[in-house]
The first five atom37 places (N, CA, C, CB, O) and aatype in JSON, in Angstrom:
{
  "aatype": [20, 20, 20, 20, 20, 20, 20, 20, 20, 20, 20, 20, 20, 20, 20, 20, 20, 20, 20, 20, 20, 20, 20, 20, 20, 20, 20, 20, 20, 20, 20, 20, 20, 20, 20, 20, 20, 20, 20, 20, 20, 20, 20, 20, 20, 20, 20, 20, 20, 20, 20, 20, 20, 20, 20, 20, 20, 20, 20, 20, 20, 20, 20, 20, 20, 20, 20, 20, 20, 20, 20, 20, 20, 20, 20, 20, 20, 20, 20, 20, 20],
  "atom_mask": [
    [1, 1, 1, 1, 1],
    [1, 1, 1, 1, 1],
    [1, 1, 1, 1, 1],
    [1, 1, 1, 1, 1],
    [1, 1, 1, 1, 1],
    [1, 1, 1, 1, 1],
    [1, 1, 1, 1, 1],
    [1, 1, 1, 1, 1],
    [1, 1, 1, 1, 1],
    [1, 1, 1, 1, 1],
    [1, 1, 1, 1, 1],
    [1, 1, 1, 1, 1],
    [1, 1, 1, 1, 1],
    [1, 1, 1, 1, 1],
    [1, 1, 1, 1, 1],
    [1, 1, 1, 1, 1],
    [1, 1, 1, 1, 1],
    [1, 1, 1, 1, 1],
    [1, 1, 1, 1, 1],
    [1, 1, 1, 1, 1],
    [1, 1, 1, 1, 1],
    [1, 1, 1, 1, 1],
    [1, 1, 1, 1, 1],
    [1, 1, 1, 1, 1],
    [1, 1, 1, 1, 1],
    [1, 1, 1, 1, 1],
    [1, 1, 1, 1, 1],
    [1, 1, 1, 1, 1],
    [1, 1, 1, 1, 1],
    [1, 1, 1, 1, 1],
    [1, 1, 1, 1, 1],
    [1, 1, 1, 1, 1],
    [1, 1, 1, 1, 1],
    [1, 1, 1, 1, 1],
    [1, 1, 1, 1, 1],
    [1, 1, 1, 1, 1],
    [1, 1, 1, 1, 1],
    [1, 1, 1, 1, 1],
    [1, 1, 1, 1, 1],
    [1, 1, 1, 1, 1],
    [1, 1, 1, 1, 1],
    [1, 1, 1, 1, 1],
    [1, 1, 1, 1, 1],
    [1, 1, 1, 1, 1],
    [1, 1, 1, 1, 1],
    [1, 1, 1, 1, 1],
    [1, 1, 1, 1, 1],
    [1, 1, 1, 1, 1],
    [1, 1, 1, 1, 1],
    [1, 1, 1, 1, 1],
    [1, 1, 1, 1, 1],
    [1, 1, 1, 1, 1],
    [1, 1, 1, 1, 1],
    [1, 1, 1, 1, 1],
    [1, 1, 1, 1, 1],
    [1, 1, 1, 1, 1],
    [1, 1, 1, 1, 1],
    [1, 1, 1, 1, 1],
    [1, 1, 1, 1, 1],
    [1, 1, 1, 1, 1],
    [1, 1, 1, 1, 1],
    [1, 1, 1, 1, 1],
    [1, 1, 1, 1, 1],
    [1, 1, 1, 1, 1],
    [1, 1, 1, 1, 1],
    [1, 1, 1, 1, 1],
    [1, 1, 1, 1, 1],
    [1, 1, 1, 1, 1],
    [1, 1, 1, 1, 1],
    [1, 1, 1, 1, 1],
    [1, 1, 1, 1, 1],
    [1, 1, 1, 1, 1],
    [1, 1, 1, 1, 1],
    [1, 1, 1, 1, 1],
    [1, 1, 1, 1, 1],
    [1, 1, 1, 1, 1],
    [1, 1, 1, 1, 1],
    [1, 1, 1, 1, 1],
    [1, 1, 1, 1, 1],
    [1, 1, 1, 1, 1],
    [1, 1, 1, 1, 1]
  ],
  "atom_positions": [
    [[139.89, -186.66, -70.93], [139.92, -186.65, -69.47], [141.21, -187.26, -68.93], [138.73, -187.4, -68.93], [141.43, -187.22, -67.72]],
    [[142.04, -187.81, -69.76], [143.28, -188.38, -69.29], [144.16, -187.36, -68.6], [144.03, -189.0, -70.44], [144.86, -187.68, -67.64]],
    [[144.11, -186.13, -69.07], [144.9, -185.05, -68.48], [144.42, -184.75, -67.06], [144.81, -183.79, -69.35], [145.24, -184.56, -66.16]],
    [[143.12, -184.71, -66.87], [142.56, -184.44, -65.55], [142.93, -185.55, -64.58], [141.04, -184.27, -65.62], [143.3, -185.29, -63.44]],
    [[142.82, -186.78, -65.03], [143.14, -187.92, -64.17], [144.62, -187.9, -63.78], [142.8, -189.24, -64.88], [144.96, -188.21, -62.64]],
    [[145.49, -187.54, -64.7], [146.91, -187.48, -64.37], [147.19, -186.36, -63.36], [147.75, -187.29, -65.64], [148.06, -186.5, -62.51]],
    [[146.46, -185.25, -63.46], [146.61, -184.17, -62.49], [146.11, -184.64, -61.12], [145.83, -182.9, -62.95], [146.75, -184.39, -60.1]],
    [[144.96, -185.31, -61.11], [144.43, -185.84, -59.85], [145.45, -186.76, -59.19], [143.11, -186.6, -60.09], [145.71, -186.65, -57.99]],
    [[146.02, -187.66, -59.98], [147.01, -188.6, -59.44], [148.23, -187.86, -58.9], [147.43, -189.6, -60.51], [148.76, -188.21, -57.84]],
    [[148.67, -186.85, -59.61], [149.84, -186.08, -59.17], [149.53, -185.37, -57.85], [150.26, -185.06, -60.24], [150.37, -185.35, -56.95]],
    [[148.35, -184.78, -57.73], [147.97, -184.07, -56.51], [147.87, -185.05, -55.34], [146.63, -183.33, -56.7], [148.32, -184.76, -54.23]],
    [[147.29, -186.22, -55.6], [147.16, -187.23, -54.54], [148.51, -187.71, -54.03], [146.35, -188.41, -55.05], [148.63, -188.14, -52.89]],
    [[149.51, -187.65, -54.86], [150.82, -188.16, -54.45], [151.74, -187.1, -53.83], [151.51, -188.77, -55.64], [152.86, -187.4, -53.44]],
    [[151.26, -185.86, -53.74], [152.09, -184.8, -53.16], [152.29, -185.01, -51.66], [151.45, -183.43, -53.41], [151.37, -185.41, -50.95]],
    [[153.5, -184.75, -51.19], [153.71, -184.76, -49.73], [152.96, -183.58, -49.11], [155.24, -184.7, -49.39], [152.64, -182.62, -49.8]],
    [[152.69, -183.65, -47.82], [151.87, -182.61, -47.16], [152.33, -181.17, -47.4], [151.86, -182.85, -45.7], [151.49, -180.3, -47.63]],
    [[153.61, -180.91, -47.35], [154.05, -179.52, -47.54], [153.8, -179.03, -48.96], [155.54, -179.39, -47.21], [153.4, -177.89, -49.16]],
    [[154.01, -179.91, -49.93], [153.76, -179.51, -51.32], [152.26, -179.43, -51.59], [154.42, -180.5, -52.29], [151.82, -178.61, -52.39]],
    [[151.47, -180.28, -50.93], [150.02, -180.2, -51.08], [149.52, -178.86, -50.53], [149.32, -181.37, -50.34], [148.66, -178.22, -51.14]],
    [[150.05, -178.43, -49.4], [149.67, -177.13, -48.84], [150.04, -176.0, -49.79], [150.36, -176.92, -47.47], [149.27, -175.06, -49.98]],
    [[151.22, -176.09, -50.39], [151.65, -175.08, -51.36], [150.73, -175.08, -52.58], [153.11, -175.33, -51.8], [150.34, -174.02, -53.07]],
    [[150.38, -176.27, -53.06], [149.46, -176.38, -54.2], [148.1, -175.79, -53.85], [149.32, -177.84, -54.63], [147.52, -175.08, -54.66]],
    [[147.59, -176.08, -52.66], [146.28, -175.57, -52.26], [146.28, -174.04, -52.23], [145.9, -176.12, -50.88], [145.33, -173.41, -52.7]],
    [[147.35, -173.45, -51.69], [147.43, -171.98, -51.68], [147.43, -171.44, -53.1], [148.7, -171.52, -50.93], [146.73, -170.47, -53.41]],
    [[148.22, -172.07, -53.97], [148.28, -171.62, -55.35], [146.92, -171.76, -56.02], [149.35, -172.41, -56.14], [146.45, -170.84, -56.69]],
    [[146.27, -172.91, -55.82], [144.99, -173.15, -56.49], [143.91, -172.21, -55.98], [144.56, -174.6, -56.3], [143.08, -171.74, -56.76]],
    [[143.91, -171.92, -54.68], [142.92, -170.99, -54.13], [143.07, -169.61, -54.78], [143.07, -170.88, -52.6], [142.08, -168.97, -55.12]],
    [[144.31, -169.16, -54.95], [144.55, -167.88, -55.61], [144.13, -167.94, -57.08], [146.03, -167.48, -55.48], [143.49, -167.01, -57.58]],
    [[144.5, -169.0, -57.76], [144.14, -169.21, -59.17], [142.62, -169.2, -59.34], [144.74, -170.53, -59.7], [142.09, -168.52, -60.21]],
    [[141.94, -169.96, -58.49], [140.49, -170.08, -58.58], [139.82, -168.75, -58.25], [139.98, -171.18, -57.62], [138.83, -168.38, -58.89]],
    [[140.35, -168.02, -57.27], [139.8, -166.72, -56.93], [139.91, -165.73, -58.08], [140.5, -166.17, -55.72], [138.98, -164.97, -58.34]],
    [[141.04, -165.75, -58.76], [141.22, -164.86, -59.91], [140.26, -165.22, -61.04], [142.67, -164.91, -60.41], [139.71, -164.33, -61.69]],
    [[140.06, -166.52, -61.26], [139.12, -166.96, -62.3], [137.7, -166.51, -61.95], [139.17, -168.5, -62.47], [136.95, -166.07, -62.82]],
    [[137.33, -166.64, -60.67], [136.01, -166.21, -60.2], [135.84, -164.71, -60.39], [135.8, -166.59, -58.7], [134.82, -164.25, -60.9]],
    [[136.84, -163.94, -59.98], [136.78, -162.48, -60.14], [136.6, -162.1, -61.6], [138.05, -161.83, -59.58], [135.81, -161.22, -61.93]],
    [[137.35, -162.76, -62.48], [137.25, -162.47, -63.91], [135.85, -162.76, -64.43], [138.29, -163.28, -64.7], [135.3, -161.99, -65.21]],
    [[135.27, -163.87, -64.0], [133.92, -164.23, -64.44], [132.89, -163.22, -63.95], [133.54, -165.64, -63.95], [132.0, -162.81, -64.7]],
    [[133.01, -162.81, -62.69], [132.08, -161.81, -62.15], [132.22, -160.49, -62.91], [132.35, -161.58, -60.65], [131.21, -159.86, -63.24]],
    [[133.44, -160.08, -63.19], [133.66, -158.85, -63.96], [133.02, -158.95, -65.34], [135.16, -158.56, -64.09], [132.39, -158.0, -65.8]],
    [[133.19, -160.1, -66.0], [132.59, -160.28, -67.32], [131.07, -160.27, -67.24], [133.08, -161.6, -67.95], [130.4, -159.66, -68.08]],
    [[130.53, -160.94, -66.23], [129.07, -160.97, -66.08], [128.52, -159.57, -65.79], [128.67, -161.92, -64.95], [127.47, -159.2, -66.31]],
    [[129.23, -158.81, -64.97], [128.79, -157.45, -64.66], [128.86, -156.57, -65.91], [129.65, -156.85, -63.53], [127.93, -155.81, -66.19]],
    [[129.94, -156.68, -66.66], [130.11, -155.86, -67.86], [129.08, -156.19, -68.93], [131.51, -156.03, -68.43], [128.66, -155.32, -69.69]],
    [[128.68, -157.46, -68.99], [127.72, -157.88, -70.02], [126.28, -157.6, -69.63], [127.89, -159.35, -70.3], [125.37, -157.77, -70.45]],
    [[126.06, -157.18, -68.38], [124.7, -156.9, -67.94], [123.99, -158.07, -67.28], [123.89, -156.43, -69.09], [122.84, -157.95, -66.88]],
    [[124.66, -159.21, -67.17], [124.03, -160.39, -66.58], [123.6, -160.17, -65.14], [124.97, -161.56, -66.66], [122.68, -160.84, -64.66]],
    [[124.23, -159.25, -64.45], [123.92, -159.03, -63.04], [122.99, -157.84, -62.82], [125.19, -158.82, -62.26], [122.62, -157.55, -61.68]],
    [[122.61, -157.16, -63.88], [121.8, -155.95, -63.75], [120.48, -156.2, -63.03], [121.54, -155.36, -65.12], [120.1, -155.43, -62.14]],
    [[119.77, -157.25, -63.4], [118.47, -157.53, -62.8], [118.63, -157.86, -61.32], [117.77, -158.7, -63.52], [117.84, -157.4, -60.49]],
    [[119.65, -158.64, -60.98], [119.89, -158.96, -59.57], [120.22, -157.71, -58.77], [121.02, -159.98, -59.43], [119.74, -157.54, -57.65]],
    [[121.03, -156.84, -59.34], [121.39, -155.6, -58.66], [120.15, -154.72, -58.47], [122.47, -154.84, -59.45], [119.97, -154.12, -57.41]],
    [[119.31, -154.64, -59.48], [118.09, -153.83, -59.39], [117.17, -154.37, -58.3], [117.36, -153.8, -60.74], [116.59, -153.6, -57.53]],
    [[117.03, -155.69, -58.23], [116.19, -156.3, -57.2], [116.76, -156.05, -55.81], [116.05, -157.8, -57.45], [116.01, -155.76, -54.88]],
    [[118.07, -156.15, -55.67], [118.7, -155.93, -54.37], [118.52, -154.48, -53.92], [120.19, -156.29, -54.43], [118.22, -154.22, -52.76]],
    [[118.7, -153.55, -54.84], [118.53, -152.14, -54.49], [117.08, -151.84, -54.13], [118.97, -151.25, -55.65], [116.82, -151.09, -53.19]],
    [[116.14, -152.41, -54.87], [114.72, -152.2, -54.57], [114.39, -152.77, -53.19], [113.83, -152.86, -55.65], [113.66, -152.15, -52.42]],
    [[114.91, -153.93, -52.89], [114.66, -154.54, -51.58], [115.25, -153.69, -50.47], [115.24, -155.96, -51.52], [114.65, -153.54, -49.41]],
    [[116.41, -153.13, -50.72], [117.06, -152.29, -49.72], [116.23, -151.04, -49.45], [118.47, -151.89, -50.19], [116.11, -150.6, -48.3]],
    [[115.66, -150.48, -50.48], [114.88, -149.25, -50.32], [113.51, -149.49, -49.71], [114.72, -148.57, -51.66], [113.01, -148.65, -48.97]],
    [[112.89, -150.64, -50.02], [111.5, -150.83, -49.64], [111.27, -151.73, -48.44], [110.77, -151.38, -50.78], [110.37, -151.46, -47.65]],
    [[112.04, -152.78, -48.28], [111.77, -153.74, -47.2], [113.07, -154.35, -46.69], [110.81, -154.86, -47.69], [113.38, -155.49, -47.01]],
    [[113.82, -153.61, -45.9], [115.13, -154.12, -45.46], [115.07, -155.24, -44.43], [115.91, -153.0, -44.9], [116.07, -155.5, -43.76]],
    [[113.93, -155.91, -44.27], [113.86, -157.02, -43.32], [113.43, -158.31, -44.01], [112.89, -156.69, -42.19], [112.84, -159.17, -43.36]],
    [[113.71, -158.48, -45.26], [113.3, -159.66, -46.0], [114.32, -160.79, -45.96], [113.01, -159.3, -47.41], [114.37, -161.57, -46.91]],
    [[115.11, -160.91, -44.94], [116.01, -162.03, -44.74], [117.06, -162.2, -45.8], [115.23, -163.26, -44.65], [118.02, -161.44, -45.86]],
    [[116.87, -163.19, -46.65], [117.85, -163.52, -47.68], [118.05, -162.34, -48.62], [117.41, -164.76, -48.46], [119.18, -162.06, -49.03]],
    [[116.99, -161.66, -48.97], [117.12, -160.51, -49.86], [118.03, -159.46, -49.25], [115.73, -159.9, -50.17], [118.84, -158.85, -49.95]],
    [[117.91, -159.26, -47.96], [118.76, -158.29, -47.29], [120.21, -158.76, -47.31], [118.29, -158.07, -45.84], [121.12, -157.96, -47.55]],
    [[120.41, -160.05, -47.06], [121.78, -160.56, -47.1], [122.39, -160.35, -48.47], [121.81, -162.05, -46.72], [123.56, -159.99, -48.59]],
    [[121.61, -160.58, -49.51], [122.11, -160.42, -50.87], [122.35, -158.96, -51.22], [121.14, -161.03, -51.86], [123.19, -158.66, -52.08]],
    [[121.64, -158.06, -50.58], [121.76, -156.65, -50.94], [122.53, -155.83, -49.92], [120.4, -156.06, -51.12], [122.61, -154.6, -50.05]],
    [[123.1, -156.46, -48.91], [123.76, -155.72, -47.84], [124.86, -154.81, -48.35], [124.34, -156.67, -46.83], [124.98, -153.66, -47.9]],
    [[125.66, -155.29, -49.26], [126.76, -154.47, -49.78], [126.21, -153.29, -50.57], [127.7, -155.32, -50.66], [126.66, -152.16, -50.4]],
    [[125.24, -153.56, -51.43], [124.66, -152.47, -52.2], [123.99, -151.45, -51.29], [123.66, -153.0, -53.21], [124.09, -150.24, -51.54]],
    [[123.33, -151.9, -50.24], [122.69, -150.98, -49.31], [123.72, -150.1, -48.62], [121.88, -151.76, -48.27], [123.51, -148.9, -48.46]],
    [[124.82, -150.7, -48.21], [125.82, -149.92, -47.5], [126.47, -148.89, -48.41], [126.87, -150.83, -46.9], [126.92, -147.84, -47.95]],
    [[126.53, -149.19, -49.7], [127.11, -148.25, -50.65], [126.13, -147.15, -51.02], [127.57, -148.98, -51.9], [126.5, -145.98, -51.09]],
    [[124.87, -147.53, -51.26], [123.89, -146.56, -51.71], [123.23, -145.8, -50.58], [122.84, -147.25, -52.5], [122.74, -144.69, -50.78]],
    [[123.22, -146.39, -49.38], [122.61, -145.74, -48.22], [123.56, -145.82, -47.02], [121.24, -146.4, -47.88], [123.26, -146.51, -46.05]],
    [[124.69, -145.13, -47.08], [125.64, -145.22, -45.97], [125.02, -144.68, -44.68], [126.93, -144.44, -46.3], [124.23, -143.74, -44.7]],
    [[125.4, -145.29, -43.59], [124.88, -144.89, -42.27], [125.54, -143.62, -41.8], [125.09, -146.01, -41.23], [125.24, -143.13, -40.72]]
  ]
}
């Protein structure tokens, strides 16, 4: 953990402009890591059950609140207006 602590210390000591630059870089870095994980999960089938549930909810009961929010994208793709 010494490496993490040294990174924390370095970030804490950045002047505001460099901190802003670091934040932009890290947001992009983190977004790419998230995208890669989602792609891997989708390819491995980890998301299949969730997708099936969202599609079923879209077809049968589009007023189930959270379920609708989770399936909104799938609904718009599978049932375009």
